[in-house]
Amino acid sequence: MSDLENKNDGILPMHIEKEMQQSFLDYAITVIVSRALPDVRDGLKPVHRRILYAASELGLTPDKPHRKCARIVGDVLGKYHPHGDTAVYDAMV
């Protein structure tokens, strides 16, 4: 065999349209299942879980003075949620 034939071993030709459709569908289902739907175990989405964890780390309990939403949103964004602040703020309020 020539060197050119050896380089193509294991590479399958595919139609780009079908591959894009399947890849997008797989990604969309993953996002819906892992982020958009609440978890069956506790009824929380990942953003809610991050907010509660950040509040716990800040020591926010009913007997402590209140904190502004911006403080909690800032902690969540800075430490646990690599997306925009709108999702975190909307989930809190």
PDB file of C-alpha atoms in Angstrom:
ATOM      1  CA  MET A   1       0.000   0.000   0.000  1.00  0.00           C
ATOM      2  CA  SER A   2       1.087   3.551  -0.584  1.00  0.00           C
ATOM      3  CA  ASP A   3       1.470   6.153   2.175  1.00  0.00           C
ATOM      4  CA  LEU A   4      -1.678   7.950   0.985  1.00  0.00           C
ATOM      5  CA  GLU A   5      -3.829   4.855   1.463  1.00  0.00           C
ATOM      6  CA  ASN A   6      -2.475   4.284   4.987  1.00  0.00           C
ATOM      7  CA  LYS A   7      -3.403   7.836   6.053  1.00  0.00           C
ATOM      8  CA  ASN A   8      -7.093   7.223   5.304  1.00  0.00           C
ATOM      9  CA  ASP A   9      -7.416   4.103   7.463  1.00  0.00           C
ATOM     10  CA  GLY A  10     -10.260   4.508   9.951  1.00  0.00           C
ATOM     11  CA  ILE A  11     -11.675   7.651   8.356  1.00  0.00           C
ATOM     12  CA  LEU A  12     -15.210   7.223   7.107  1.00  0.00           C
ATOM     13  CA  PRO A  13     -16.723   9.558   4.546  1.00  0.00           C
ATOM     14  CA  MET A  14     -19.943  11.160   5.825  1.00  0.00           C
ATOM     15  CA  HIS A  15     -22.497  13.658   4.614  1.00  0.00           C
ATOM     16  CA  ILE A  16     -22.029  16.916   6.488  1.00  0.00           C
ATOM     17  CA  GLU A  17     -25.785  17.616   6.661  1.00  0.00           C
ATOM     18  CA  LYS A  18     -26.576  14.328   8.407  1.00  0.00           C
ATOM     19  CA  GLU A  19     -23.631  14.641  10.777  1.00  0.00           C
ATOM     20  CA  MET A  20     -24.593  18.202  11.769  1.00  0.00           C
ATOM     21  CA  GLN A  21     -28.230  17.228  12.338  1.00  0.00           C
ATOM     22  CA  GLN A  22     -27.281  14.273  14.529  1.00  0.00           C
ATOM     23  CA  SER A  23     -24.629  16.207  16.455  1.00  0.00           C
ATOM     24  CA  PHE A  24     -26.984  19.119  17.115  1.00  0.00           C
ATOM     25  CA  LEU A  25     -29.749  16.785  18.250  1.00  0.00           C
ATOM     26  CA  ASP A  26     -27.374  14.944  20.600  1.00  0.00           C
ATOM     27  CA  TYR A  27     -26.168  18.236  22.075  1.00  0.00           C
ATOM     28  CA  ALA A  28     -29.696  19.619  22.466  1.00  0.00           C
ATOM     29  CA  ILE A  29     -30.878  16.512  24.301  1.00  0.00           C
ATOM     30  CA  THR A  30     -27.835  16.634  26.581  1.00  0.00           C
ATOM     31  CA  VAL A  31     -28.521  20.271  27.471  1.00  0.00           C
ATOM     32  CA  ILE A  32     -32.195  19.619  28.158  1.00  0.00           C
ATOM     33  CA  VAL A  33     -31.540  16.582  30.335  1.00  0.00           C
ATOM     34  CA  SER A  34     -28.565  17.945  32.271  1.00  0.00           C
ATOM     35  CA  ARG A  35     -29.419  21.655  32.652  1.00  0.00           C
ATOM     36  CA  ALA A  36     -32.930  22.660  31.616  1.00  0.00           C
ATOM     37  CA  LEU A  37     -34.982  20.052  33.477  1.00  0.00           C
ATOM     38  CA  PRO A  38     -34.970  19.908  37.279  1.00  0.00           C
ATOM     39  CA  ASP A  39     -33.297  16.863  38.792  1.00  0.00           C
ATOM     40  CA  VAL A  40     -35.689  14.178  40.001  1.00  0.00           C
ATOM     41  CA  ARG A  41     -33.766  13.675  43.251  1.00  0.00           C
ATOM     42  CA  ASP A  42     -34.199  17.182  44.647  1.00  0.00           C
ATOM     43  CA  GLY A  43     -36.205  19.197  42.096  1.00  0.00           C
ATOM     44  CA  LEU A  44     -33.353  21.651  41.545  1.00  0.00           C
ATOM     45  CA  LYS A  45     -31.583  22.767  38.407  1.00  0.00           C
ATOM     46  CA  PRO A  46     -27.788  23.121  38.502  1.00  0.00           C
ATOM     47  CA  VAL A  47     -28.040  26.910  38.831  1.00  0.00           C
ATOM     48  CA  HIS A  48     -30.248  26.550  41.931  1.00  0.00           C
ATOM     49  CA  ARG A  49     -27.820  24.070  43.440  1.00  0.00           C
ATOM     50  CA  ARG A  50     -24.944  26.513  42.854  1.00  0.00           C
ATOM     51  CA  ILE A  51     -26.872  29.357  44.485  1.00  0.00           C
ATOM     52  CA  LEU A  52     -27.662  27.300  47.579  1.00  0.00           C
ATOM     53  CA  TYR A  53     -24.063  26.121  47.855  1.00  0.00           C
ATOM     54  CA  ALA A  54     -22.704  29.665  47.533  1.00  0.00           C
ATOM     55  CA  ALA A  55     -25.169  30.894  50.172  1.00  0.00           C
ATOM     56  CA  SER A  56     -24.062  28.092  52.461  1.00  0.00           C
ATOM     57  CA  GLU A  57     -20.401  28.944  51.886  1.00  0.00           C
ATOM     58  CA  LEU A  58     -21.157  32.588  52.759  1.00  0.00           C
ATOM     59  CA  GLY A  59     -22.730  31.386  55.996  1.00  0.00           C
ATOM     60  CA  LEU A  60     -26.159  32.747  55.163  1.00  0.00           C
ATOM     61  CA  THR A  61     -28.618  31.377  57.676  1.00  0.00           C
ATOM     62  CA  PRO A  62     -31.932  32.766  58.966  1.00  0.00           C
ATOM     63  CA  ASP A  63     -30.297  34.133  62.120  1.00  0.00           C
ATOM     64  CA  LYS A  64     -27.714  36.227  60.198  1.00  0.00           C
ATOM     65  CA  PRO A  65     -28.236  39.703  58.706  1.00  0.00           C
ATOM     66  CA  HIS A  66     -29.466  39.851  55.132  1.00  0.00           C
ATOM     67  CA  ARG A  67     -27.164  40.160  52.129  1.00  0.00           C
ATOM     68  CA  LYS A  68     -27.922  41.750  48.801  1.00  0.00           C
ATOM     69  CA  CYS A  69     -28.615  39.512  45.816  1.00  0.00           C
ATOM     70  CA  ALA A  70     -25.636  41.045  44.033  1.00  0.00           C
ATOM     71  CA  ARG A  71     -23.265  39.568  46.632  1.00  0.00           C
ATOM     72  CA  ILE A  72     -24.600  36.046  46.156  1.00  0.00           C
ATOM     73  CA  VAL A  73     -24.810  36.406  42.365  1.00  0.00           C
ATOM     74  CA  GLY A  74     -21.208  37.642  42.313  1.00  0.00           C
ATOM     75  CA  ASP A  75     -19.995  34.670  44.335  1.00  0.00           C
ATOM     76  CA  VAL A  76     -21.901  32.193  42.176  1.00  0.00           C
ATOM     77  CA  LEU A  77     -20.570  33.751  38.964  1.00  0.00           C
ATOM     78  CA  GLY A  78     -17.029  34.015  40.234  1.00  0.00           C
ATOM     79  CA  LYS A  79     -16.752  30.530  41.642  1.00  0.00           C
ATOM     80  CA  TYR A  80     -19.326  28.157  40.192  1.00  0.00           C
ATOM     81  CA  HIS A  81     -21.289  29.462  37.191  1.00  0.00           C
ATOM     82  CA  PRO A  82     -19.271  30.363  34.077  1.00  0.00           C
ATOM     83  CA  HIS A  83     -22.193  31.992  32.251  1.00  0.00           C
ATOM     84  CA  GLY A  84     -23.953  35.348  32.351  1.00  0.00           C
ATOM     85  CA  ASP A  85     -25.406  36.846  35.500  1.00  0.00           C
ATOM     86  CA  THR A  86     -28.960  36.910  34.141  1.00  0.00           C
ATOM     87  CA  ALA A  87     -29.503  33.178  34.630  1.00  0.00           C
ATOM     88  CA  VAL A  88     -28.288  33.302  38.221  1.00  0.00           C
ATOM     89  CA  TYR A  89     -30.204  36.464  39.124  1.00  0.00           C
ATOM     90  CA  ASP A  90     -33.428  35.203  37.502  1.00  0.00           C
ATOM     91  CA  ALA A  91     -33.117  31.918  39.382  1.00  0.00           C
ATOM     92  CA  MET A  92     -32.729  33.775  42.683  1.00  0.00           C
ATOM     93  CA  VAL A  93     -35.485  36.326  42.373  1.00  0.00           C
TER      94      VAL A  93
END
